[in-house]
Amino acid sequence: MSERGPQRATLIHHLCRSLFGISERNPRRCFCSRTDGIRVTEWTSWFNIDHPGGNGDYERLEAIRFYYRERVCARPTAMEARTTDWVPAADTGEVVHSSLEKGFWCINKEQPYGRLCSNYHVRFQCPPGTLTQHDLSNWSPWGPWGACSVTCGGGRRLRRRRCNRSSNKVQCAGRPVEMQKCGKVQCPGNGSPCQRLCPEGRPSKDCSRCVCEGHMLYGEVLSLTGVPVVGARVTLAHKPKLIRTRTDNKGRFRLPGICSSDETPLLADLKNVSLSGNTEKPYVVKHPEDKVRYEGQRVTFCCKATGTPIPNKYYWYHNGTLLDRNVYKYEEDLTLRNLKPEQTGEYHCKASSDTGSIKSSRAFLTVLPKGTPACISTPEKYLIKLPEDCVQPGTTSKFYNAGRCPHSKCAGSLDFDLRCRDGTAFCCGVKHMETQAIDCGSYSLPIRTVTECGCQKCMEPKILVRGRVVAADNGEPLRFGHIYLGKERVGTTGYQGSFTLQVSPDTERLVVNFVDSLQKFIDTVKVFVFDKKGGAVYHDVKVMRKQQPVDINSTELNTIYLGEIEGEDPIGQIVIPPNSFHKSTGEVYEGMVKASVTFLDPRNITTAAATPGDLNFVDNEGEMLPLRTYGMFSVDFRDETNREVLGTGAVQVMLDTQHVKMPEHIPKMKLWSLNPDTGIWEEESDFDHTQATDGGNGRSKREERTFLIGNMEIRERRLFNLDVPEDRRCYVKVRAYMSEKFLPTEQLEGVVINLINLEPKPGYTSNPRAWGRFDSVITGPNGACLPAFCDAQRPDAYTAYVTALMGGEELEAAPSTPKMNPNIIGVSQPYLDKIDYQRSDHDDPALKKTAFKINLAKPNPNNFDETNGPIYPYQSLIACENAPADANHFRFFRVEKDKYEYNVVPFQESDLTSWTGDYLSWWPNPQEFRACYIKVKINGPTEVMVRSRNFGGTHPATRGQLYGIRDIRSTRDMYSPNTSAACLEFKCSGMLYDQDIVDRSLIAVIPQGNCRRVGINSLLQEYLTKHPPLLQNNETHVFKMLAPVDPLGHNYGIYTVTDQNPRIAKEIAIGRCFDGTSDGFSREMKSDSGLALTFSCPERTITRESLFQRLQTNPGQTLAQMARDMRQRKNKAKTNFK
């Protein structure tokens, strides 16, 4: 590394000069900082939060962090400033100031010759991780041998060594202590004196140790979490089978005769004592990844698991068959050499330790025979919807086949083929495109079609998960809550509870823990689904409010009831014996305790969305399996000052069996706790039967009841769960569509589908009226398959409540009234009647239409009508995922109507991997998406369709060529009669995909119908005048402009938002446009705020008689006129033909 240091420093220095345009003679103007041993990282997006009016242009870091907290790191290492015309700050000749702590600013009064500051935008470089060596560990030399334990008769002596390591993450292989036998000389006969030398006291009768009369050794035994261990057997290390004493109810013990000057090793045998805090089950932190190779090449799959103890055994499987360790010589990593086509298939690993096993996700290996092309060159069929007014002659089709390449992995040229993750990812992508002209009858529409696919480097999209965290009871946001991934804090929620997380591409399971620093809500662990194609997934996170603490006496027996439904019996209770509370040091706490126990009652359907984790556990074989909950509870015990958190020793959890109606669930019931790092439920204890008299919680008389009793320690802030494993499982097929037409070509990806498993109807021998699971799955190109409990004996044994969410927007379900239509719902008869599909407004039209409820009737394999979905047996997941579009399924659709988007270069905003680099691409940068909208007011009695036609304006490669079309219907203002407004998207100006020259897009805004322009925002008109060329707007039915390069804001009627995801950028911009502000958000149109253009669109009055009226009033003259018109058209057609 030391030899490369100067080269790296020079590289950074040259990079700085090229970015800022800095010369060698003016190094002080370079904002880059040289840091040895670091690698150059990506820059942030550009920020422009101020305009040069008033005192100047102030791009202060503090203000940028206020608006874009997630996108600026804590300590930037470099900064770049340019004008919005992309001129480097050093080339403007203006006096500017910069600081990595404060940001960038330019003051008008400091400029020479009375000039004003330019409009600047800035970006920052975040500090990369310092290059460090790999963590190392090695043993120190062995120390000297200690004294022999005896002088005769056979003893032992020890020597020790120390593990020197650079990090706690690594361990030394081997043992730190080595034993050797000694003192082998036979002892003298009976009656001879012992040869042991005791510095204090006398030798014991067996000559094995020294004994000091009157000495007493006091000690205590604690678990790793500081809990006193009761009943532990204490022995001397050299005689482990001889019990000397046991610990008392406070974990303390006494041993007489132990010399104070002697080092006496002791053993504490903790048999029959719960030690769940000492161990942790395995959890996979590195999963194998999909690979593609040619025959004869090599490949490596990697697997890594953590836990306590660390897993030390790994097993690899190919298509479910265990691979021979002796043949493949594998441990954590599996390397296959000289690959054969028959080795294609799924590979996964299983990691094991003394505490359990865990299986990794499955990776697919594709081995292509030699000579096989890496990608199929012929593109797939991909239909693009055409504008409503585009009717192709000779056909009624509204679609055109633009072609696309499957974004599947392919075998590219790797510099090294045995990495866990290939250094360069190769995918099938667009190799060649052609421009075609679509004949729309009255006009021609250009389109770029894919003609050839090839293997090339993948476009790696940024994976985002965002959402909002609010209280489950009243929607209060979790403000400034801490966000943890594992034990690492990665962010903070905003003032409104919003958050955004960037997900690493190799993440398989995203476990996020939300912690309220104000202690108003319980810690909530969520397992988020996310879109690996880069679509931004939105999650509406519900958290439970903590119960108000009550005072209990630590020296008394305390019972806390579990149940939140008023007027209903509690599901269970927590029984805490006297003197069970202890401090973090293990010291027994005596005094009043502030006890807060929050219970998630499954009888309350509103708590289902607040379910932490994903209700899964790992069995002994490492498989992840589902649980069905009977309730969860979170405990928080604190001292009487409400500051120090207290733990408890063994406490009892009692579950009232009257709430378990399924007899087979009782022997399988267990007590679980949620691991906040993995999101997996871990077993705490089994339950035992007992009879108890219960008269608490407001009961008028004492009753004899049967309880299930489990034991546990409350050691850390975990959520506990009363669950049973459930094996009656199915999958439910759901698809989401752009509109209620439910066209297969208009399916939506990136929609989060939620399914809540509900209890059966009263009278069936199953669970109480409650929810049992909460699952989420994200839709792909072929919909989504959601796991659910089902029953084959009775259709209504289990029911499900299903919703769909897309970027914070609730989608509508297919209607079930006035009658169930199989063609609309998507399920054929007679299975539809058996499922009993009902939308949420089925019985009350005033309710929302955003959910449906069904019976989860397990399909009968002998009934042909039930073998085609929408419910599939659990073992038929592949059939569910690959089901054709015409197979039975449930449907959701977007409510947004009268909206159309056309791109000359096709692009799916839900799949960022479909981006193609082209001069006519609507989004020129796949890492940064800039959405631009203009607000148009319509004065008139009806809503009007408004269109933007977007052309290249100033760039030589695109001038006059179409980028795309946007149509949107104006939205009625609820408070202003005869007024509506439209937020119309247009193509932003800026650099094209080659990042070379700025193009000012040519925009035409055209309302459809009898409309004329009556107003232009004066500030917008002034801006366009000062930034020529200015287009003439002589025609009143249209408005044309060269789009501004600057993100102007609501004062101009222009709304611009930049984000790493196009959906997010558009959603934020539309919300601001509706609100008419640059920092607000609204779903209600405010037609008088933040306008750019105003059109008057009165209803067209009929001033001419119709043909039928003229034939009645003057038939002769009318027929003569018709004949003349026909002759004129015939002559005109002949002239055109010639």
mmCIF file with all atom_site columns, C-alpha atoms in Angstrom, residues 508-562:
data_model
loop_
_atom_site.group_PDB
_atom_site.id
_atom_site.type_symbol
_atom_site.label_atom_id
_atom_site.label_alt_id
_atom_site.label_comp_id
_atom_site.label_asym_id
_atom_site.label_entity_id
_atom_site.label_seq_id
_atom_site.pdbx_PDB_ins_code
_atom_site.Cartn_x
_atom_site.Cartn_y
_atom_site.Cartn_z
_atom_site.occupancy
_atom_site.B_iso_or_equiv
_atom_site.pdbx_formal_charge
_atom_site.auth_seq_id
_atom_site.auth_comp_id
_atom_site.auth_asym_id
_atom_site.auth_atom_id
_atom_site.pdbx_PDB_model_num
ATOM 1  C CA . GLU A 1 508 ? -31.394 -11.111 0.949  1.00 0.00 ? 508 GLU A CA 1
ATOM 2  C CA . ARG A 1 509 ? -33.371 -10.240 4.070  1.00 0.00 ? 509 ARG A CA 1
ATOM 3  C CA . LEU A 1 510 ? -33.820 -6.628  5.190  1.00 0.00 ? 510 LEU A CA 1
ATOM 4  C CA . VAL A 1 511 ? -34.386 -6.471  8.962  1.00 0.00 ? 511 VAL A CA 1
ATOM 5  C CA . VAL A 1 512 ? -34.938 -2.942  10.316 1.00 0.00 ? 512 VAL A CA 1
ATOM 6  C CA . ASN A 1 513 ? -35.430 -1.981  13.960 1.00 0.00 ? 513 ASN A CA 1
ATOM 7  C CA . PHE A 1 514 ? -37.191 1.298   14.812 1.00 0.00 ? 514 PHE A CA 1
ATOM 8  C CA . VAL A 1 515 ? -36.367 2.580   18.308 1.00 0.00 ? 515 VAL A CA 1
ATOM 9  C CA . ASP A 1 516 ? -38.161 5.524   19.895 1.00 0.00 ? 516 ASP A CA 1
ATOM 10 C CA . SER A 1 517 ? -35.639 7.578   21.861 1.00 0.00 ? 517 SER A CA 1
ATOM 11 C CA . LEU A 1 518 ? -38.524 9.229   23.755 1.00 0.00 ? 518 LEU A CA 1
ATOM 12 C CA . GLN A 1 519 ? -39.870 5.823   24.868 1.00 0.00 ? 519 GLN A CA 1
ATOM 13 C CA . LYS A 1 520 ? -43.439 6.566   23.721 1.00 0.00 ? 520 LYS A CA 1
ATOM 14 C CA . PHE A 1 521 ? -43.549 3.521   21.432 1.00 0.00 ? 521 PHE A CA 1
ATOM 15 C CA . ILE A 1 522 ? -42.212 -0.001  21.772 1.00 0.00 ? 522 ILE A CA 1
ATOM 16 C CA . ASP A 1 523 ? -39.179 -1.043  19.730 1.00 0.00 ? 523 ASP A CA 1
ATOM 17 C CA . THR A 1 524 ? -40.508 -2.362  16.421 1.00 0.00 ? 524 THR A CA 1
ATOM 18 C CA . VAL A 1 525 ? -38.620 -4.826  14.210 1.00 0.00 ? 525 VAL A CA 1
ATOM 19 C CA . LYS A 1 526 ? -39.767 -5.042  10.597 1.00 0.00 ? 526 LYS A CA 1
ATOM 20 C CA . VAL A 1 527 ? -38.706 -7.403  7.815  1.00 0.00 ? 527 VAL A CA 1
ATOM 21 C CA . PHE A 1 528 ? -39.143 -5.348  4.642  1.00 0.00 ? 528 PHE A CA 1
ATOM 22 C CA . VAL A 1 529 ? -39.696 -6.672  1.161  1.00 0.00 ? 529 VAL A CA 1
ATOM 23 C CA . PHE A 1 530 ? -37.797 -4.715  -1.486 1.00 0.00 ? 530 PHE A CA 1
ATOM 24 C CA . ASP A 1 531 ? -37.386 -4.627  -5.254 1.00 0.00 ? 531 ASP A CA 1
ATOM 25 C CA . LYS A 1 532 ? -33.974 -5.754  -6.487 1.00 0.00 ? 532 LYS A CA 1
ATOM 26 C CA . LYS A 1 533 ? -34.686 -4.145  -9.858 1.00 0.00 ? 533 LYS A CA 1
ATOM 27 C CA . GLY A 1 534 ? -34.421 -0.750  -8.240 1.00 0.00 ? 534 GLY A CA 1
ATOM 28 C CA . GLY A 1 535 ? -38.075 0.130   -7.840 1.00 0.00 ? 535 GLY A CA 1
ATOM 29 C CA . ALA A 1 536 ? -38.620 2.211   -4.694 1.00 0.00 ? 536 ALA A CA 1
ATOM 30 C CA . VAL A 1 537 ? -40.912 0.282   -2.352 1.00 0.00 ? 537 VAL A CA 1
ATOM 31 C CA . TYR A 1 538 ? -43.044 2.239   0.114  1.00 0.00 ? 538 TYR A CA 1
ATOM 32 C CA . HIS A 1 539 ? -43.886 0.809   3.564  1.00 0.00 ? 539 HIS A CA 1
ATOM 33 C CA . ASP A 1 540 ? -46.464 2.261   5.925  1.00 0.00 ? 540 ASP A CA 1
ATOM 34 C CA . VAL A 1 541 ? -45.053 1.121   9.284  1.00 0.00 ? 541 VAL A CA 1
ATOM 35 C CA . LYS A 1 542 ? -47.335 0.932   12.318 1.00 0.00 ? 542 LYS A CA 1
ATOM 36 C CA . VAL A 1 543 ? -45.880 0.938   15.843 1.00 0.00 ? 543 VAL A CA 1
ATOM 37 C CA . MET A 1 544 ? -47.580 0.168   19.151 1.00 0.00 ? 544 MET A CA 1
ATOM 38 C CA . ARG A 1 545 ? -47.798 2.835   21.818 1.00 0.00 ? 545 ARG A CA 1
ATOM 39 C CA . LYS A 1 546 ? -46.317 1.812   25.170 1.00 0.00 ? 546 LYS A CA 1
ATOM 40 C CA . GLN A 1 547 ? -48.772 1.202   27.971 1.00 0.00 ? 547 GLN A CA 1
ATOM 41 C CA . GLN A 1 548 ? -48.566 3.672   30.829 1.00 0.00 ? 548 GLN A CA 1
ATOM 42 C CA . PRO A 1 549 ? -46.397 2.150   33.587 1.00 0.00 ? 549 PRO A CA 1
ATOM 43 C CA . VAL A 1 550 ? -47.930 0.983   36.855 1.00 0.00 ? 550 VAL A CA 1
ATOM 44 C CA . ASP A 1 551 ? -46.154 0.761   40.227 1.00 0.00 ? 551 ASP A CA 1
ATOM 45 C CA . ILE A 1 552 ? -45.523 -2.718  41.636 1.00 0.00 ? 552 ILE A CA 1
ATOM 46 C CA . ASN A 1 553 ? -43.557 -3.834  44.704 1.00 0.00 ? 553 ASN A CA 1
ATOM 47 C CA . SER A 1 554 ? -40.488 -5.911  43.871 1.00 0.00 ? 554 SER A CA 1
ATOM 48 C CA . THR A 1 555 ? -40.731 -7.845  47.154 1.00 0.00 ? 555 THR A CA 1
ATOM 49 C CA . GLU A 1 556 ? -44.251 -9.131  46.455 1.00 0.00 ? 556 GLU A CA 1
ATOM 50 C CA . LEU A 1 557 ? -45.811 -11.625 44.058 1.00 0.00 ? 557 LEU A CA 1
ATOM 51 C CA . ASN A 1 558 ? -47.051 -9.650  41.026 1.00 0.00 ? 558 ASN A CA 1
ATOM 52 C CA . THR A 1 559 ? -49.495 -10.653 38.292 1.00 0.00 ? 559 THR A CA 1
ATOM 53 C CA . ILE A 1 560 ? -49.856 -8.648  35.058 1.00 0.00 ? 560 ILE A CA 1
ATOM 54 C CA . TYR A 1 561 ? -52.757 -9.535  32.732 1.00 0.00 ? 561 TYR A CA 1
ATOM 55 C CA . LEU A 1 562 ? -52.362 -9.823  28.960 1.00 0.00 ? 562 LEU A CA 1
#
